[in-house]
């Protein structure tokens, strides 16, 4: 038994080391995209903090979801946050499963590049939307009479840049349309829908996304419109962005295509290199070289035959 555990532990360690080496190489190629995506998460938080200074509390708007769903109350508002935390951590762990399990379909770095691309595109639309119109927040700390509903003018630029993390993120107001929690949840679910392997988990993920939507409205953290807009906006964003990005490489093959299309400069240099090889009599693809050799051979045979026939006719 001890021998078996030691052997399996050795295999696992080798698997982790091999996967780490592969992911580091991918990280060296794509770190700029990851860094840009992470920096934009801060910019998104800064924008949400900024709109809080513009927020003016008022009467809660009429909302169909508020009529249908019973209010959970302030003491049960943690339920929706708990569900969201479970979704986030589950997806995070799944993206790192290639380091542990033998069955691999994704590369962790490349998946997170795609996820961040989806998040950034959705968050840009979100920032434009909630700055266009500020609605009175339905959350308890955003209502009239709450000290957190209005923010005093900042005393310094540093106060704005620090965004009072994490309290400023948790108790924000004004960043309503559309729900940031639903952006993350739907991007994670859609990504697993495409690259996950367990059908039951895919179905469970969609069920959790629906439950998360209902809990957000029941907790009065968002209006129903914020959740509804998130559902169709995020799905459309992922659909169109996914078509623009090249497909992830198959883990069964050793080829790792570039994450993004080649730039014009790279394309020009590659074209010049191919043309130079052609001028030197070499082809870029060995298959093309074989086909060209066969064609040239046939052409030479025909030319030789034609020459022989001409010689015989001349004779």
mmCIF file of C-alpha atoms in Angstrom:
data_model
loop_
_atom_site.group_PDB
_atom_site.id
_atom_site.type_symbol
_atom_site.label_atom_id
_atom_site.label_comp_id
_atom_site.label_asym_id
_atom_site.label_seq_id
_atom_site.Cartn_x
_atom_site.Cartn_y
_atom_site.Cartn_z
ATOM 1 C CA UNK A 1 0.000 0.000 0.000
ATOM 2 C CA UNK A 2 2.811 2.397 0.927
ATOM 3 C CA UNK A 3 4.605 1.482 -2.300
ATOM 4 C CA UNK A 4 1.472 2.255 -4.341
ATOM 5 C CA UNK A 5 0.969 5.633 -2.653
ATOM 6 C CA UNK A 6 4.620 6.518 -3.200
ATOM 7 C CA UNK A 7 4.431 5.566 -6.877
ATOM 8 C CA UNK A 8 1.232 7.560 -7.437
ATOM 9 C CA UNK A 9 2.649 10.552 -5.565
ATOM 10 C CA UNK A 10 5.730 10.440 -7.797
ATOM 11 C CA UNK A 11 3.545 10.366 -10.909
ATOM 12 C CA UNK A 12 1.474 13.267 -9.616
ATOM 13 C CA UNK A 13 4.572 15.332 -8.889
ATOM 14 C CA UNK A 14 5.953 14.685 -12.384
ATOM 15 C CA UNK A 15 2.565 15.650 -13.856
ATOM 16 C CA UNK A 16 2.501 18.903 -11.870
ATOM 17 C CA UNK A 17 6.078 19.752 -12.909
ATOM 18 C CA UNK A 18 5.387 19.053 -16.595
ATOM 19 C CA UNK A 19 2.164 21.083 -16.529
ATOM 20 C CA UNK A 20 3.874 23.949 -14.710
ATOM 21 C CA UNK A 21 6.578 24.099 -17.369
ATOM 22 C CA UNK A 22 3.962 24.198 -20.147
ATOM 23 C CA UNK A 23 1.896 26.870 -18.416
ATOM 24 C CA UNK A 24 4.962 29.022 -17.690
ATOM 25 C CA UNK A 25 5.851 28.990 -21.390
ATOM 26 C CA UNK A 26 2.298 30.046 -22.237
ATOM 27 C CA UNK A 27 2.417 32.713 -19.540
ATOM 28 C CA UNK A 28 5.602 34.174 -21.016
ATOM 29 C CA UNK A 29 3.816 34.496 -24.367
ATOM 30 C CA UNK A 30 0.489 35.841 -23.061
ATOM 31 C CA UNK A 31 1.280 37.731 -19.836
ATOM 32 C CA UNK A 32 0.378 41.061 -21.441
ATOM 33 C CA UNK A 33 -3.225 39.958 -22.044
ATOM 34 C CA UNK A 34 -3.593 38.650 -18.503
ATOM 35 C CA UNK A 35 -2.071 41.787 -17.005
ATOM 36 C CA UNK A 36 -4.312 44.034 -19.090
ATOM 37 C CA UNK A 37 -7.381 42.065 -18.001
ATOM 38 C CA UNK A 38 -6.412 42.278 -14.326
ATOM 39 C CA UNK A 39 -5.686 46.007 -14.557
ATOM 40 C CA UNK A 40 -9.121 46.548 -16.074
ATOM 41 C CA UNK A 41 -10.697 44.821 -13.072
ATOM 42 C CA UNK A 42 -9.274 47.652 -10.985
ATOM 43 C CA UNK A 43 -10.504 50.234 -13.514
ATOM 44 C CA UNK A 44 -13.973 48.678 -13.319
ATOM 45 C CA UNK A 45 -13.891 48.933 -9.515
ATOM 46 C CA UNK A 46 -12.722 52.537 -9.792
ATOM 47 C CA UNK A 47 -15.606 53.359 -12.128
ATOM 48 C CA UNK A 48 -18.108 51.735 -9.748
ATOM 49 C CA UNK A 49 -16.650 53.766 -6.887
ATOM 50 C CA UNK A 50 -16.878 56.938 -8.957
ATOM 51 C CA UNK A 51 -20.568 56.526 -9.742
ATOM 52 C CA UNK A 52 -21.256 56.203 -6.000
ATOM 53 C CA UNK A 53 -20.303 59.876 -5.649
ATOM 54 C CA UNK A 54 -23.076 60.677 -8.141
ATOM 55 C CA UNK A 55 -25.688 58.460 -6.476
ATOM 56 C CA UNK A 56 -28.773 60.155 -5.046
ATOM 57 C CA UNK A 57 -31.068 57.978 -2.908
ATOM 58 C CA UNK A 58 -34.760 58.025 -3.678
ATOM 59 C CA UNK A 59 -37.896 55.920 -3.587
ATOM 60 C CA UNK A 60 -37.408 52.346 -4.755
ATOM 61 C CA UNK A 61 -38.680 51.932 -8.312
ATOM 62 C CA UNK A 62 -41.570 49.635 -9.141
ATOM 63 C CA UNK A 63 -40.170 46.233 -10.034
ATOM 64 C CA UNK A 64 -41.861 43.004 -11.115
ATOM 65 C CA UNK A 65 -39.276 40.857 -9.346
ATOM 66 C CA UNK A 66 -39.879 42.715 -6.079
ATOM 67 C CA UNK A 67 -43.594 41.920 -6.327
ATOM 68 C CA UNK A 68 -43.039 38.227 -7.079
ATOM 69 C CA UNK A 69 -40.048 37.360 -4.874
ATOM 70 C CA UNK A 70 -40.279 37.814 -1.104
ATOM 71 C CA UNK A 71 -37.658 40.071 0.403
ATOM 72 C CA UNK A 72 -34.905 38.108 2.141
ATOM 73 C CA UNK A 73 -34.040 40.917 4.508
ATOM 74 C CA UNK A 74 -30.790 42.466 5.595
ATOM 75 C CA UNK A 75 -29.812 39.555 7.812
ATOM 76 C CA UNK A 76 -30.020 37.057 4.909
ATOM 77 C CA UNK A 77 -28.269 39.128 2.272
ATOM 78 C CA UNK A 78 -25.181 36.962 2.680
ATOM 79 C CA UNK A 79 -26.899 34.038 0.918
ATOM 80 C CA UNK A 80 -26.455 35.421 -2.601
ATOM 81 C CA UNK A 81 -22.835 36.363 -1.811
ATOM 82 C CA UNK A 82 -22.175 32.843 -0.541
ATOM 83 C CA UNK A 83 -23.555 31.302 -3.739
ATOM 84 C CA UNK A 84 -21.452 33.673 -5.856
ATOM 85 C CA UNK A 85 -18.317 32.855 -3.840
ATOM 86 C CA UNK A 86 -18.919 29.126 -4.391
ATOM 87 C CA UNK A 87 -19.338 29.684 -8.141
ATOM 88 C CA UNK A 88 -16.151 31.760 -8.328
ATOM 89 C CA UNK A 89 -14.023 29.320 -6.323
ATOM 90 C CA UNK A 90 -15.401 26.295 -8.194
ATOM 91 C CA UNK A 91 -14.520 27.801 -11.552
ATOM 92 C CA UNK A 92 -11.094 28.887 -10.302
ATOM 93 C CA UNK A 93 -10.303 25.356 -9.128
ATOM 94 C CA UNK A 94 -11.581 23.841 -12.383
ATOM 95 C CA UNK A 95 -9.241 26.016 -14.472
ATOM 96 C CA UNK A 96 -6.294 24.582 -12.528
ATOM 97 C CA UNK A 97 -7.388 20.946 -12.792
ATOM 98 C CA UNK A 98 -4.867 20.152 -15.610
ATOM 99 C CA UNK A 99 -2.126 20.344 -12.973
ATOM 100 C CA UNK A 100 -3.638 17.394 -11.087
ATOM 101 C CA UNK A 101 -5.795 15.205 -13.336
ATOM 102 C CA UNK A 102 -4.705 13.123 -16.306
ATOM 103 C CA UNK A 103 -7.688 14.112 -18.431
ATOM 104 C CA UNK A 104 -6.813 17.530 -19.830
ATOM 105 C CA UNK A 105 -8.796 19.583 -22.312
ATOM 106 C CA UNK A 106 -7.686 23.133 -21.528
ATOM 107 C CA UNK A 107 -4.596 25.210 -20.841
ATOM 108 C CA UNK A 108 -5.076 27.326 -17.705
ATOM 109 C CA UNK A 109 -3.370 30.449 -19.073
ATOM 110 C CA UNK A 110 -5.276 30.420 -22.359
ATOM 111 C CA UNK A 111 -8.638 29.856 -20.660
ATOM 112 C CA UNK A 112 -8.092 32.822 -18.357
ATOM 113 C CA UNK A 113 -7.070 34.980 -21.324
ATOM 114 C CA UNK A 114 -10.452 34.231 -22.911
ATOM 115 C CA UNK A 115 -12.344 34.697 -19.646
ATOM 116 C CA UNK A 116 -10.743 38.090 -19.039
ATOM 117 C CA UNK A 117 -11.535 39.131 -22.616
ATOM 118 C CA UNK A 118 -15.224 38.294 -22.016
ATOM 119 C CA UNK A 119 -15.216 40.095 -18.666
ATOM 120 C CA UNK A 120 -13.538 43.245 -19.989
ATOM 121 C CA UNK A 121 -15.926 43.567 -22.942
ATOM 122 C CA UNK A 122 -18.967 43.091 -20.688
ATOM 123 C CA UNK A 123 -17.639 45.494 -18.053
ATOM 124 C CA UNK A 124 -17.002 48.222 -20.628
ATOM 125 C CA UNK A 125 -20.661 48.024 -21.628
ATOM 126 C CA UNK A 126 -21.645 48.006 -17.956
ATOM 127 C CA UNK A 127 -19.647 51.163 -17.174
ATOM 128 C CA UNK A 128 -21.200 52.999 -20.124
ATOM 129 C CA UNK A 129 -24.663 51.916 -19.000
ATOM 130 C CA UNK A 130 -24.568 52.833 -15.313
ATOM 131 C CA UNK A 131 -22.917 56.185 -16.003
ATOM 132 C CA UNK A 132 -25.596 57.004 -18.578
ATOM 133 C CA UNK A 133 -28.415 56.890 -16.001
ATOM 134 C CA UNK A 134 -28.082 56.665 -12.219
ATOM 135 C CA UNK A 135 -31.007 54.856 -10.630
ATOM 136 C CA UNK A 136 -31.810 55.046 -6.899
ATOM 137 C CA UNK A 137 -30.291 51.928 -5.363
ATOM 138 C CA UNK A 138 -32.721 49.325 -3.970
ATOM 139 C CA UNK A 139 -30.168 47.907 -1.527
ATOM 140 C CA UNK A 140 -30.609 48.689 2.163
ATOM 141 C CA UNK A 141 -27.482 50.807 2.504
ATOM 142 C CA UNK A 142 -28.432 52.805 -0.622
ATOM 143 C CA UNK A 143 -31.860 53.930 0.553
ATOM 144 C CA UNK A 144 -32.810 57.292 2.007
ATOM 145 C CA UNK A 145 -31.680 57.704 5.588
ATOM 146 C CA UNK A 146 -28.611 55.494 5.230
ATOM 147 C CA UNK A 147 -25.235 57.121 5.886
ATOM 148 C CA UNK A 148 -23.699 55.069 3.066
ATOM 149 C CA UNK A 149 -26.225 56.185 0.426
ATOM 150 C CA UNK A 150 -24.252 59.343 -0.350
ATOM 151 C CA UNK A 151 -20.503 59.750 -0.391
ATOM 152 C CA UNK A 152 -18.939 63.059 0.659
ATOM 153 C CA UNK A 153 -16.598 64.710 -1.809
ATOM 154 C CA UNK A 154 -13.192 63.025 -1.707
ATOM 155 C CA UNK A 155 -10.498 64.888 0.168
ATOM 156 C CA UNK A 156 -7.733 63.672 -2.146
ATOM 157 C CA UNK A 157 -7.140 61.768 -5.355
ATOM 158 C CA UNK A 158 -5.604 58.953 -3.324
ATOM 159 C CA UNK A 159 -8.911 58.417 -1.536
ATOM 160 C CA UNK A 160 -10.594 57.792 -4.893
ATOM 161 C CA UNK A 161 -7.815 55.583 -6.241
ATOM 162 C CA UNK A 162 -7.821 53.330 -3.186
ATOM 163 C CA UNK A 163 -11.634 52.857 -3.623
ATOM 164 C CA UNK A 164 -11.873 52.067 0.117
ATOM 165 C CA UNK A 165 -11.315 48.363 -0.617
ATOM 166 C CA UNK A 166 -13.054 46.092 0.293
ATOM 167 C CA UNK A 167 -15.752 48.109 2.087
ATOM 168 C CA UNK A 168 -16.169 50.479 -0.864
ATOM 169 C CA UNK A 169 -16.792 47.522 -3.196
ATOM 170 C CA UNK A 170 -19.249 45.739 -0.901
ATOM 171 C CA UNK A 171 -21.269 48.832 -0.010
ATOM 172 C CA UNK A 172 -21.343 50.521 -3.405
ATOM 173 C CA UNK A 173 -24.377 52.319 -4.818
ATOM 174 C CA UNK A 174 -25.383 53.481 -8.287
ATOM 175 C CA UNK A 175 -23.641 50.792 -10.366
ATOM 176 C CA UNK A 176 -26.858 48.952 -11.167
ATOM 177 C CA UNK A 177 -27.394 48.249 -14.861
ATOM 178 C CA UNK A 178 -26.261 45.636 -15.290
ATOM 179 C CA UNK A 179 -25.317 43.190 -12.516
ATOM 180 C CA UNK A 180 -21.586 42.566 -12.110
ATOM 181 C CA UNK A 181 -22.247 39.346 -10.194
ATOM 182 C CA UNK A 182 -24.188 38.011 -13.174
ATOM 183 C CA UNK A 183 -21.398 38.995 -15.564
ATOM 184 C CA UNK A 184 -18.932 36.801 -13.696
ATOM 185 C CA UNK A 185 -21.416 33.987 -13.143
ATOM 186 C CA UNK A 186 -22.530 33.790 -16.777
ATOM 187 C CA UNK A 187 -18.999 34.076 -18.177
ATOM 188 C CA UNK A 188 -17.903 31.187 -15.934
ATOM 189 C CA UNK A 189 -20.930 29.062 -16.835
ATOM 190 C CA UNK A 190 -20.575 29.703 -20.578
ATOM 191 C CA UNK A 191 -16.862 28.890 -20.466
ATOM 192 C CA UNK A 192 -17.470 25.607 -18.671
ATOM 193 C CA UNK A 193 -20.335 24.870 -21.064
ATOM 194 C CA UNK A 194 -17.827 24.950 -23.924
ATOM 195 C CA UNK A 195 -14.728 23.410 -22.355
ATOM 196 C CA UNK A 196 -16.105 21.334 -19.480
ATOM 197 C CA UNK A 197 -16.523 17.579 -19.816
ATOM 198 C CA UNK A 198 -19.156 16.680 -17.208
ATOM 199 C CA UNK A 199 -22.700 17.063 -18.547
ATOM 200 C CA UNK A 200 -24.301 16.958 -15.078
ATOM 201 C CA UNK A 201 -22.059 19.807 -13.883
ATOM 202 C CA UNK A 202 -23.033 21.871 -16.924
ATOM 203 C CA UNK A 203 -26.707 21.442 -16.105
ATOM 204 C CA UNK A 204 -26.048 22.217 -12.445
ATOM 205 C CA UNK A 205 -24.120 25.356 -13.413
ATOM 206 C CA UNK A 206 -27.079 26.747 -15.371
ATOM 207 C CA UNK A 207 -29.390 25.947 -12.450
ATOM 208 C CA UNK A 208 -27.067 27.792 -10.050
ATOM 209 C CA UNK A 209 -26.986 30.790 -12.428
ATOM 210 C CA UNK A 210 -30.794 30.953 -12.325
ATOM 211 C CA UNK A 211 -30.824 30.620 -8.521
ATOM 212 C CA UNK A 212 -28.170 33.346 -8.295
ATOM 213 C CA UNK A 213 -30.361 35.652 -10.401
ATOM 214 C CA UNK A 214 -33.359 35.125 -8.122
ATOM 215 C CA UNK A 215 -31.302 35.603 -4.960
ATOM 216 C CA UNK A 216 -29.860 38.896 -6.213
ATOM 217 C CA UNK A 217 -33.368 40.277 -6.786
ATOM 218 C CA UNK A 218 -34.712 38.807 -3.535
ATOM 219 C CA UNK A 219 -31.812 40.395 -1.632
ATOM 220 C CA UNK A 220 -32.750 43.759 -3.244
ATOM 221 C CA UNK A 221 -29.189 44.223 -4.418
ATOM 222 C CA UNK A 222 -30.368 44.884 -7.969
ATOM 223 C CA UNK A 223 -33.553 45.576 -9.859
ATOM 224 C CA UNK A 224 -34.869 42.803 -12.066
ATOM 225 C CA UNK A 225 -33.882 44.755 -15.181
ATOM 226 C CA UNK A 226 -30.226 44.655 -14.072
ATOM 227 C CA UNK A 227 -30.298 40.860 -14.060
ATOM 228 C CA UNK A 228 -32.332 40.503 -17.264
ATOM 229 C CA UNK A 229 -30.013 42.830 -19.206
ATOM 230 C CA UNK A 230 -27.007 40.877 -17.915
ATOM 231 C CA UNK A 231 -28.450 37.591 -19.206
ATOM 232 C CA UNK A 232 -28.755 38.634 -22.831
ATOM 233 C CA UNK A 233 -25.818 41.073 -22.930
ATOM 234 C CA UNK A 234 -23.217 38.661 -21.547
ATOM 235 C CA UNK A 235 -24.429 35.830 -23.772
ATOM 236 C CA UNK A 236 -24.141 38.049 -26.847
ATOM 237 C CA UNK A 237 -20.729 39.390 -25.807
ATOM 238 C CA UNK A 238 -19.343 35.881 -25.266
ATOM 239 C CA UNK A 239 -20.852 34.699 -28.549
ATOM 240 C CA UNK A 240 -19.233 37.437 -30.661
ATOM 241 C CA UNK A 241 -15.904 37.670 -28.806
ATOM 242 C CA UNK A 242 -15.519 33.891 -28.914
ATOM 243 C CA UNK A 243 -15.862 33.981 -32.697
ATOM 244 C CA UNK A 244 -13.089 36.583 -32.962
ATOM 245 C CA UNK A 245 -10.601 34.684 -30.808
ATOM 246 C CA UNK A 246 -8.801 31.643 -32.259
ATOM 247 C CA UNK A 247 -9.891 28.316 -30.842
ATOM 248 C CA UNK A 248 -7.941 26.808 -27.971
ATOM 249 C CA UNK A 249 -5.410 24.162 -29.077
ATOM 250 C CA UNK A 250 -6.321 20.526 -28.635
ATOM 251 C CA UNK A 251 -4.469 18.988 -25.700
ATOM 252 C CA UNK A 252 -4.003 15.746 -27.609
ATOM 253 C CA UNK A 253 -1.669 17.553 -30.030
ATOM 254 C CA UNK A 254 1.527 19.348 -29.177
ATOM 255 C CA UNK A 255 0.816 22.371 -31.347
ATOM 256 C CA UNK A 256 0.258 25.678 -29.573
ATOM 257 C CA UNK A 257 -1.117 28.300 -31.969
ATOM 258 C CA UNK A 258 -0.903 31.970 -31.081
ATOM 259 C CA UNK A 259 -3.648 33.260 -28.838
ATOM 260 C CA UNK A 260 -4.320 36.245 -31.059
ATOM 261 C CA UNK A 261 -3.962 36.691 -34.824
ATOM 262 C CA UNK A 262 -0.599 37.772 -36.156
ATOM 263 C CA UNK A 263 0.016 41.485 -36.441
ATOM 264 C CA UNK A 264 0.551 43.087 -39.844
ATOM 265 C CA UNK A 265 4.287 43.268 -39.214
ATOM 266 C CA UNK A 266 4.468 39.580 -38.315
ATOM 267 C CA UNK A 267 2.397 38.646 -41.350
ATOM 268 C CA UNK A 268 4.669 40.685 -43.651
ATOM 269 C CA UNK A 269 7.831 39.116 -42.228
ATOM 270 C CA UNK A 270 6.309 35.647 -42.523
ATOM 271 C CA UNK A 271 5.281 36.309 -46.139
ATOM 272 C CA UNK A 272 8.781 37.561 -47.006
ATOM 273 C CA UNK A 273 10.305 34.444 -45.470
ATOM 274 C CA UNK A 274 7.992 32.187 -47.461
ATOM 275 C CA UNK A 275 8.745 34.067 -50.691
ATOM 276 C CA UNK A 276 12.483 33.774 -50.052
ATOM 277 C CA UNK A 277 12.153 30.031 -49.555
ATOM 278 C CA UNK A 278 10.219 29.729 -52.788
ATOM 279 C CA UNK A 279 12.889 31.702 -54.664
ATOM 280 C CA UNK A 280 15.536 29.368 -53.297
ATOM 281 C CA UNK A 281 13.594 26.393 -54.576
ATOM 282 C CA UNK A 282 12.302 25.359 -51.152
ATOM 283 C CA UNK A 283 8.672 25.147 -50.151
ATOM 284 C CA UNK A 284 7.228 26.090 -46.785
ATOM 285 C CA UNK A 285 5.259 22.866 -46.433
ATOM 286 C CA UNK A 286 6.940 19.489 -47.139
ATOM 287 C CA UNK A 287 3.620 18.263 -48.547
ATOM 288 C CA UNK A 288 3.691 21.150 -51.035
ATOM 289 C CA UNK A 289 7.303 20.245 -51.894
ATOM 290 C CA UNK A 290 6.279 16.660 -52.643
ATOM 291 C CA UNK A 291 3.357 17.757 -54.766
ATOM 292 C CA UNK A 292 5.538 20.261 -56.598
ATOM 293 C CA UNK A 293 8.196 17.607 -57.225
ATOM 294 C CA UNK A 294 5.616 15.280 -58.720
ATOM 295 C CA UNK A 295 4.248 18.026 -60.937
ATOM 296 C CA UNK A 296 7.713 19.096 -62.006
ATOM 297 C CA UNK A 297 8.671 15.508 -62.628
ATOM 298 C CA UNK A 298 5.611 15.017 -64.813
ATOM 299 C CA UNK A 299 6.338 18.238 -66.629
ATOM 300 C CA UNK A 300 9.919 17.199 -67.264
ATOM 301 C CA UNK A 301 8.789 13.794 -68.490
ATOM 302 C CA UNK A 302 6.337 15.428 -70.869
ATOM 303 C CA UNK A 303 9.000 17.839 -72.039
ATOM 304 C CA UNK A 304 11.469 15.024 -72.589
ATOM 305 C CA UNK A 305 8.865 13.034 -74.479
ATOM 306 C CA UNK A 306 8.050 16.054 -76.594
ATOM 307 C CA UNK A 307 11.750 16.575 -77.298
ATOM 308 C CA UNK A 308 12.166 12.924 -78.309
ATOM 309 C CA UNK A 309 9.147 13.058 -80.613
ATOM 310 C CA UNK A 310 10.479 16.239 -82.211
ATOM 311 C CA UNK A 311 13.858 14.628 -82.733
ATOM 312 C CA UNK A 312 12.262 11.554 -84.343
ATOM 313 C CA UNK A 313 10.082 13.694 -86.598
ATOM 314 C CA UNK A 314 13.092 15.780 -87.532
ATOM 315 C CA UNK A 315 14.978 12.602 -88.342
#
